[in-house]
Amino acid sequence: MLAAFPQAQPLEGFIGGIMIGLAAALMLLGAGRIAGVSGLTARATGLSDSGPSRFTAALFVLGLIAGAIVVGAVSTIEATFPPSLWWLVAGGIAVGFGTRLGSGCTSGHGVCGMSRLSRRSIVATLTFIASGVATVAIVNAAGGGW
Amino acid sequence: MRTSIVSLVSGTLFGAGLAISGMMNPARVRGFLDFFGSWDPTLAFVMGGAVIIMAVAWAIQSRMRAPVCEDAFALPGTTRLDGRLIGGAVLFGIGWGLSGLCPGPAISSLAVNPLPALVFVTAMLAGMAIFRMTESRGQG
């Protein structure tokens, strides 16, 4: 669909993005809260004291799994994971610590904050994208691409 | 009660959106970050679609006194740019680039790729727990 980027799926991406936007809009206008996955996950697991009730946060987290089960039941969800589990361990620790320190991830800062034109969220999003781009470039240069 | 239902429906719609968008594929997310290699712009379309909807939602929110199911909005009010925000985002980006996973897709992946997803989510919760320990030490 995009000639220069044959592997891209812009239509599926845009439709999925609209669904994510509607989900975040429902959370905002219905519950009065940011649909930030890192914050809600920390709240659900007792690793944060701020946010909605733990029960409410846990239902959001369970919903993330349920939504993927529903789509997975009617179509194939393609996924290629890193070649070594250690990449997941190192990446997971950095994502967990970093999102708490920086008060948000792709959903809270990237979707909810940027659309609110929050200065903090715009800076955070540009920073974690730049950091991710640099990380992938360094890994590739070191011959660790996958 | 109504807030809980909103939260469950929101999470489910969010998870379905992640699955349809291709963002549950770590290789595709990594492709977005591979800007100097074989760049895959799909993530930009996902974020674009979500941000357009949320921009409308914020416009509606500004005219509401309270959310539908609660007495008041509970939204972040901080505007200060500080080292924690930047440092946290840098660290998150490193982990995101290494694994191709951020918190939402990682949790949704528990449904379809339980082993690698569980390894990542367990490590992520450990990272959050380490943060909480350093926080409480700083305050004590």
Coordinates of C-alpha atoms in Angstrom, one line a residue:
Chain A
M1 CA 0.0 0.0 0.0
L2 CA 2.9 2.3 0.7
A3 CA 5.2 1.6 -2.2
A4 CA 8.4 2.8 -0.4
F5 CA 7.6 0.6 2.6
P6 CA 6.3 -2.7 1.3
Q7 CA 6.1 -4.3 4.8
A8 CA 4.0 -1.5 6.3
Q9 CA 0.3 -2.0 7.1
P10 CA -1.0 1.6 7.2
L11 CA -4.7 0.7 7.0
E12 CA -4.7 -2.0 9.7
G13 CA -2.6 0.3 11.8
F14 CA -4.9 3.3 11.4
I15 CA -8.0 1.2 12.1
G16 CA -6.4 -0.3 15.2
G17 CA -5.3 3.1 16.2
I18 CA -8.8 4.5 16.0
M19 CA -9.9 1.6 18.3
I20 CA -7.2 2.5 20.8
G21 CA -8.3 6.1 20.6
L22 CA -11.9 5.1 21.3
A23 CA -10.8 3.0 24.2
A24 CA -8.8 5.9 25.7
A25 CA -11.7 8.3 25.0
L26 CA -14.1 5.9 26.9
M27 CA -11.8 5.8 29.8
L28 CA -11.4 9.6 29.8
L29 CA -15.1 10.6 29.4
G30 CA -16.5 7.6 31.3
A31 CA -14.1 7.1 34.2
G32 CA -12.4 10.5 34.1
R33 CA -8.9 9.0 33.9
I34 CA -6.0 8.5 31.5
A35 CA -5.8 5.1 29.8
G36 CA -2.1 4.7 30.6
V37 CA -1.1 1.1 30.5
S38 CA 2.1 1.4 32.7
G39 CA 0.3 3.3 35.4
L40 CA -2.8 1.0 35.5
T41 CA -0.6 -2.1 35.5
A42 CA 1.5 -0.8 38.4
R43 CA -1.8 0.1 40.2
A44 CA -3.4 -3.3 39.5
T45 CA -0.3 -5.2 40.8
G46 CA 0.0 -3.0 44.0
L47 CA 3.2 -1.3 42.7
S48 CA 1.6 2.1 42.7
D49 CA -0.6 4.0 45.1
S50 CA -2.2 6.4 42.6
G51 CA -4.9 5.9 40.1
P52 CA -8.3 4.2 40.3
S53 CA -9.1 1.3 42.6
R54 CA -7.0 -1.7 42.2
F55 CA -10.0 -3.7 41.0
T56 CA -10.8 -1.1 38.3
A57 CA -7.2 -1.1 37.1
A58 CA -7.1 -4.9 37.1
L59 CA -10.2 -5.0 34.9
F60 CA -8.5 -2.8 32.3
V61 CA -5.4 -5.0 32.3
L62 CA -7.5 -8.2 32.0
G63 CA -9.4 -6.4 29.1
L64 CA -6.1 -6.0 27.2
I65 CA -5.7 -9.7 27.3
A66 CA -9.4 -10.4 26.5
G67 CA -9.3 -8.1 23.5
A68 CA -6.3 -9.9 22.0
I69 CA -8.0 -13.3 22.6
V70 CA -11.1 -12.1 20.7
V71 CA -9.1 -10.9 17.7
G72 CA -6.9 -14.0 17.9
A73 CA -10.0 -16.2 17.7
V74 CA -11.0 -14.8 14.3
S75 CA -7.6 -14.0 12.7
T76 CA -3.9 -14.7 13.0
I77 CA -1.9 -12.3 15.1
E78 CA 1.6 -12.3 13.6
A79 CA 4.4 -11.9 16.1
T80 CA 8.2 -12.3 15.9
F81 CA 9.9 -12.0 19.3
P82 CA 13.6 -11.2 20.0
P83 CA 15.9 -14.2 19.4
S84 CA 17.0 -14.5 23.1
L85 CA 14.9 -14.4 26.2
W86 CA 17.6 -12.2 27.8
W87 CA 16.6 -9.4 25.5
L88 CA 13.1 -9.7 27.0
V89 CA 14.5 -9.7 30.5
A90 CA 16.7 -6.6 30.0
G91 CA 14.1 -4.8 28.0
G92 CA 11.4 -5.6 30.5
I93 CA 13.3 -4.3 33.4
A94 CA 14.2 -1.1 31.6
V95 CA 10.6 -0.6 30.4
G96 CA 9.2 -1.2 33.9
F97 CA 11.6 1.1 35.7
G98 CA 11.6 3.8 32.9
T99 CA 7.9 4.1 32.5
R100 CA 7.4 4.5 36.3
L101 CA 10.2 7.1 36.5
G102 CA 9.0 9.0 33.5
S103 CA 5.3 8.7 34.5
G104 CA 4.0 7.0 31.4
C105 CA 4.5 5.0 28.2
T106 CA 3.3 4.9 24.6
S107 CA -0.4 5.1 25.7
G108 CA -0.3 7.6 28.5
H109 CA 2.2 10.0 27.0
G110 CA 2.1 9.1 23.4
V111 CA -1.7 8.8 22.9
C112 CA -3.4 10.6 25.8
G113 CA -0.9 13.3 26.6
M114 CA 0.2 14.3 23.1
S115 CA -3.5 14.6 22.0
R116 CA -4.0 17.0 25.0
L117 CA -0.9 18.9 23.8
S118 CA 0.8 18.3 27.1
R119 CA 4.3 19.7 27.0
R120 CA 5.6 16.9 29.3
S121 CA 4.0 14.2 27.1
I122 CA 5.3 15.6 23.8
V123 CA 8.9 15.8 25.3
A124 CA 8.6 12.3 26.8
T125 CA 7.3 10.8 23.5
L126 CA 10.0 12.4 21.3
T127 CA 12.6 11.3 23.9
F128 CA 11.5 7.6 24.1
I129 CA 11.2 7.4 20.3
A130 CA 14.7 8.9 19.9
S131 CA 16.1 6.6 22.5
G132 CA 14.5 3.6 20.9
V133 CA 15.8 4.6 17.4
A134 CA 19.3 5.0 18.9
T135 CA 19.1 1.7 20.7
V136 CA 18.1 -0.2 17.5
A137 CA 20.8 1.5 15.5
I138 CA 23.4 0.6 18.0
V139 CA 22.2 -3.0 18.2
N140 CA 22.2 -3.3 14.4
A141 CA 25.7 -1.7 14.2
A142 CA 26.9 -4.3 16.7
G143 CA 25.5 -7.1 14.5
G144 CA 22.6 -8.0 16.9
G145 CA 19.8 -7.2 14.5
W146 CA 16.7 -9.5 14.3
Chain B
M1 CA -19.4 -0.4 39.6
R2 CA -20.0 1.5 36.4
T3 CA -16.4 2.7 36.4
S4 CA -15.2 -0.9 36.6
I5 CA -17.3 -1.8 33.6
V6 CA -16.0 1.2 31.7
S7 CA -12.5 0.1 32.6
L8 CA -13.0 -3.5 31.4
V9 CA -14.6 -2.4 28.1
S10 CA -11.9 0.2 27.5
G11 CA -9.2 -2.4 28.2
T12 CA -10.8 -4.9 25.9
L13 CA -11.2 -2.4 23.0
F14 CA -7.6 -1.3 23.6
G15 CA -6.3 -4.9 23.4
A16 CA -8.3 -5.6 20.2
G17 CA -7.0 -2.4 18.7
L18 CA -3.4 -3.4 19.5
A19 CA -4.0 -6.8 17.9
I20 CA -5.5 -5.4 14.7
S21 CA -2.9 -2.7 14.4
G22 CA 0.0 -5.1 14.2
M23 CA 1.5 -3.6 17.3
M24 CA 1.5 -7.0 19.1
N25 CA 4.3 -7.9 16.7
P26 CA 7.6 -6.9 18.3
A27 CA 9.5 -7.2 15.0
R28 CA 7.0 -4.6 13.5
V29 CA 7.4 -2.2 16.4
R30 CA 11.2 -2.6 16.2
G31 CA 10.8 -1.9 12.5
F32 CA 9.4 1.6 13.4
L33 CA 12.4 2.2 15.5
D34 CA 14.8 1.0 12.8
F35 CA 14.7 4.4 11.2
F36 CA 18.1 4.1 9.6
G37 CA 17.5 0.6 8.3
S38 CA 14.3 -1.0 6.8
W39 CA 11.9 1.5 8.4
D40 CA 8.3 0.4 8.9
P41 CA 6.0 3.4 9.5
T42 CA 3.0 1.4 10.6
L43 CA 3.3 2.6 14.2
A44 CA 2.9 6.2 13.1
F45 CA -0.5 5.4 11.6
V46 CA -1.6 3.7 14.8
M47 CA -0.6 6.6 16.9
G48 CA -2.1 9.0 14.4
G49 CA -5.5 7.3 14.4
A50 CA -5.5 7.2 18.2
V51 CA -4.4 10.8 18.7
I52 CA -7.1 12.1 16.2
I53 CA -9.8 10.4 18.3
M54 CA -8.4 11.5 21.6
A55 CA -8.1 15.1 20.4
V56 CA -11.8 15.1 19.8
A57 CA -12.3 13.4 23.3
W58 CA -10.3 16.2 25.0
A59 CA -12.4 18.8 23.2
I60 CA -15.5 17.1 24.6
Q61 CA -13.9 16.7 28.0
S62 CA -13.3 20.5 28.2
R63 CA -17.1 21.1 28.1
M64 CA -17.9 18.5 30.7
R65 CA -18.0 19.2 34.5
A66 CA -17.5 15.5 35.4
P67 CA -17.0 12.2 33.7
V68 CA -20.1 10.1 33.1
C69 CA -19.5 7.6 35.9
E70 CA -17.6 9.6 38.5
D71 CA -17.9 12.9 40.4
A72 CA -14.8 14.5 39.1
F73 CA -12.0 14.0 36.5
A74 CA -8.7 12.7 38.0
L75 CA -6.1 13.9 35.5
P76 CA -2.4 14.7 35.7
G77 CA -1.8 18.4 36.3
T78 CA 2.0 18.5 36.3
T79 CA 3.6 20.7 33.6
R80 CA 7.2 20.7 34.7
L81 CA 9.9 19.2 32.6
D82 CA 12.5 17.5 34.8
G83 CA 15.2 14.9 34.9
R84 CA 12.9 12.1 36.0
L85 CA 10.6 12.6 32.9
I86 CA 13.6 12.7 30.5
G87 CA 15.6 9.9 32.3
G88 CA 12.5 7.7 32.5
A89 CA 11.7 8.2 28.8
V90 CA 15.4 7.4 27.8
L91 CA 15.3 4.2 29.8
F92 CA 11.9 3.2 28.5
G93 CA 13.2 3.8 24.9
I94 CA 16.2 1.6 25.5
G95 CA 14.0 -1.3 26.7
W96 CA 11.5 -0.7 23.9
G97 CA 14.3 -0.8 21.3
L98 CA 15.8 -3.9 22.8
S99 CA 12.6 -5.9 23.0
G100 CA 10.2 -4.3 20.5
L101 CA 7.6 -4.3 23.4
C102 CA 5.9 -1.6 25.4
P103 CA 3.6 -2.3 28.3
G104 CA 0.2 -2.6 26.4
P105 CA 1.3 -5.0 23.6
A106 CA 3.3 -7.0 26.2
I107 CA 0.3 -7.7 28.3
S108 CA -2.0 -8.4 25.4
S109 CA 0.6 -10.9 24.1
L110 CA 0.0 -13.0 27.2
A111 CA -3.1 -14.2 25.3
V112 CA -1.3 -15.5 22.2
N113 CA 2.4 -15.9 23.0
P114 CA 2.4 -16.6 26.7
L115 CA 6.0 -17.7 27.2
P116 CA 8.0 -14.7 25.8
A117 CA 5.3 -12.3 27.0
L118 CA 5.4 -13.7 30.5
V119 CA 9.2 -13.4 30.6
F120 CA 8.9 -9.7 29.5
V121 CA 5.9 -8.8 31.8
T122 CA 7.6 -10.5 34.8
A123 CA 10.8 -8.4 34.2
M124 CA 8.7 -5.3 33.7
L125 CA 6.9 -5.8 37.0
A126 CA 10.4 -6.3 38.6
G127 CA 11.5 -3.0 37.1
M128 CA 8.4 -1.3 38.5
A129 CA 9.1 -2.9 41.9
I130 CA 12.7 -1.7 41.9
F131 CA 11.4 1.8 41.1
R132 CA 9.0 1.6 44.0
M133 CA 11.8 0.5 46.4
T134 CA 14.0 3.3 45.3
E135 CA 11.1 5.7 45.7
S136 CA 10.2 4.7 49.3
R137 CA 13.9 4.8 50.2
G138 CA 14.2 8.3 48.9
Q139 CA 11.2 9.4 51.0
G140 CA 12.3 7.6 54.1

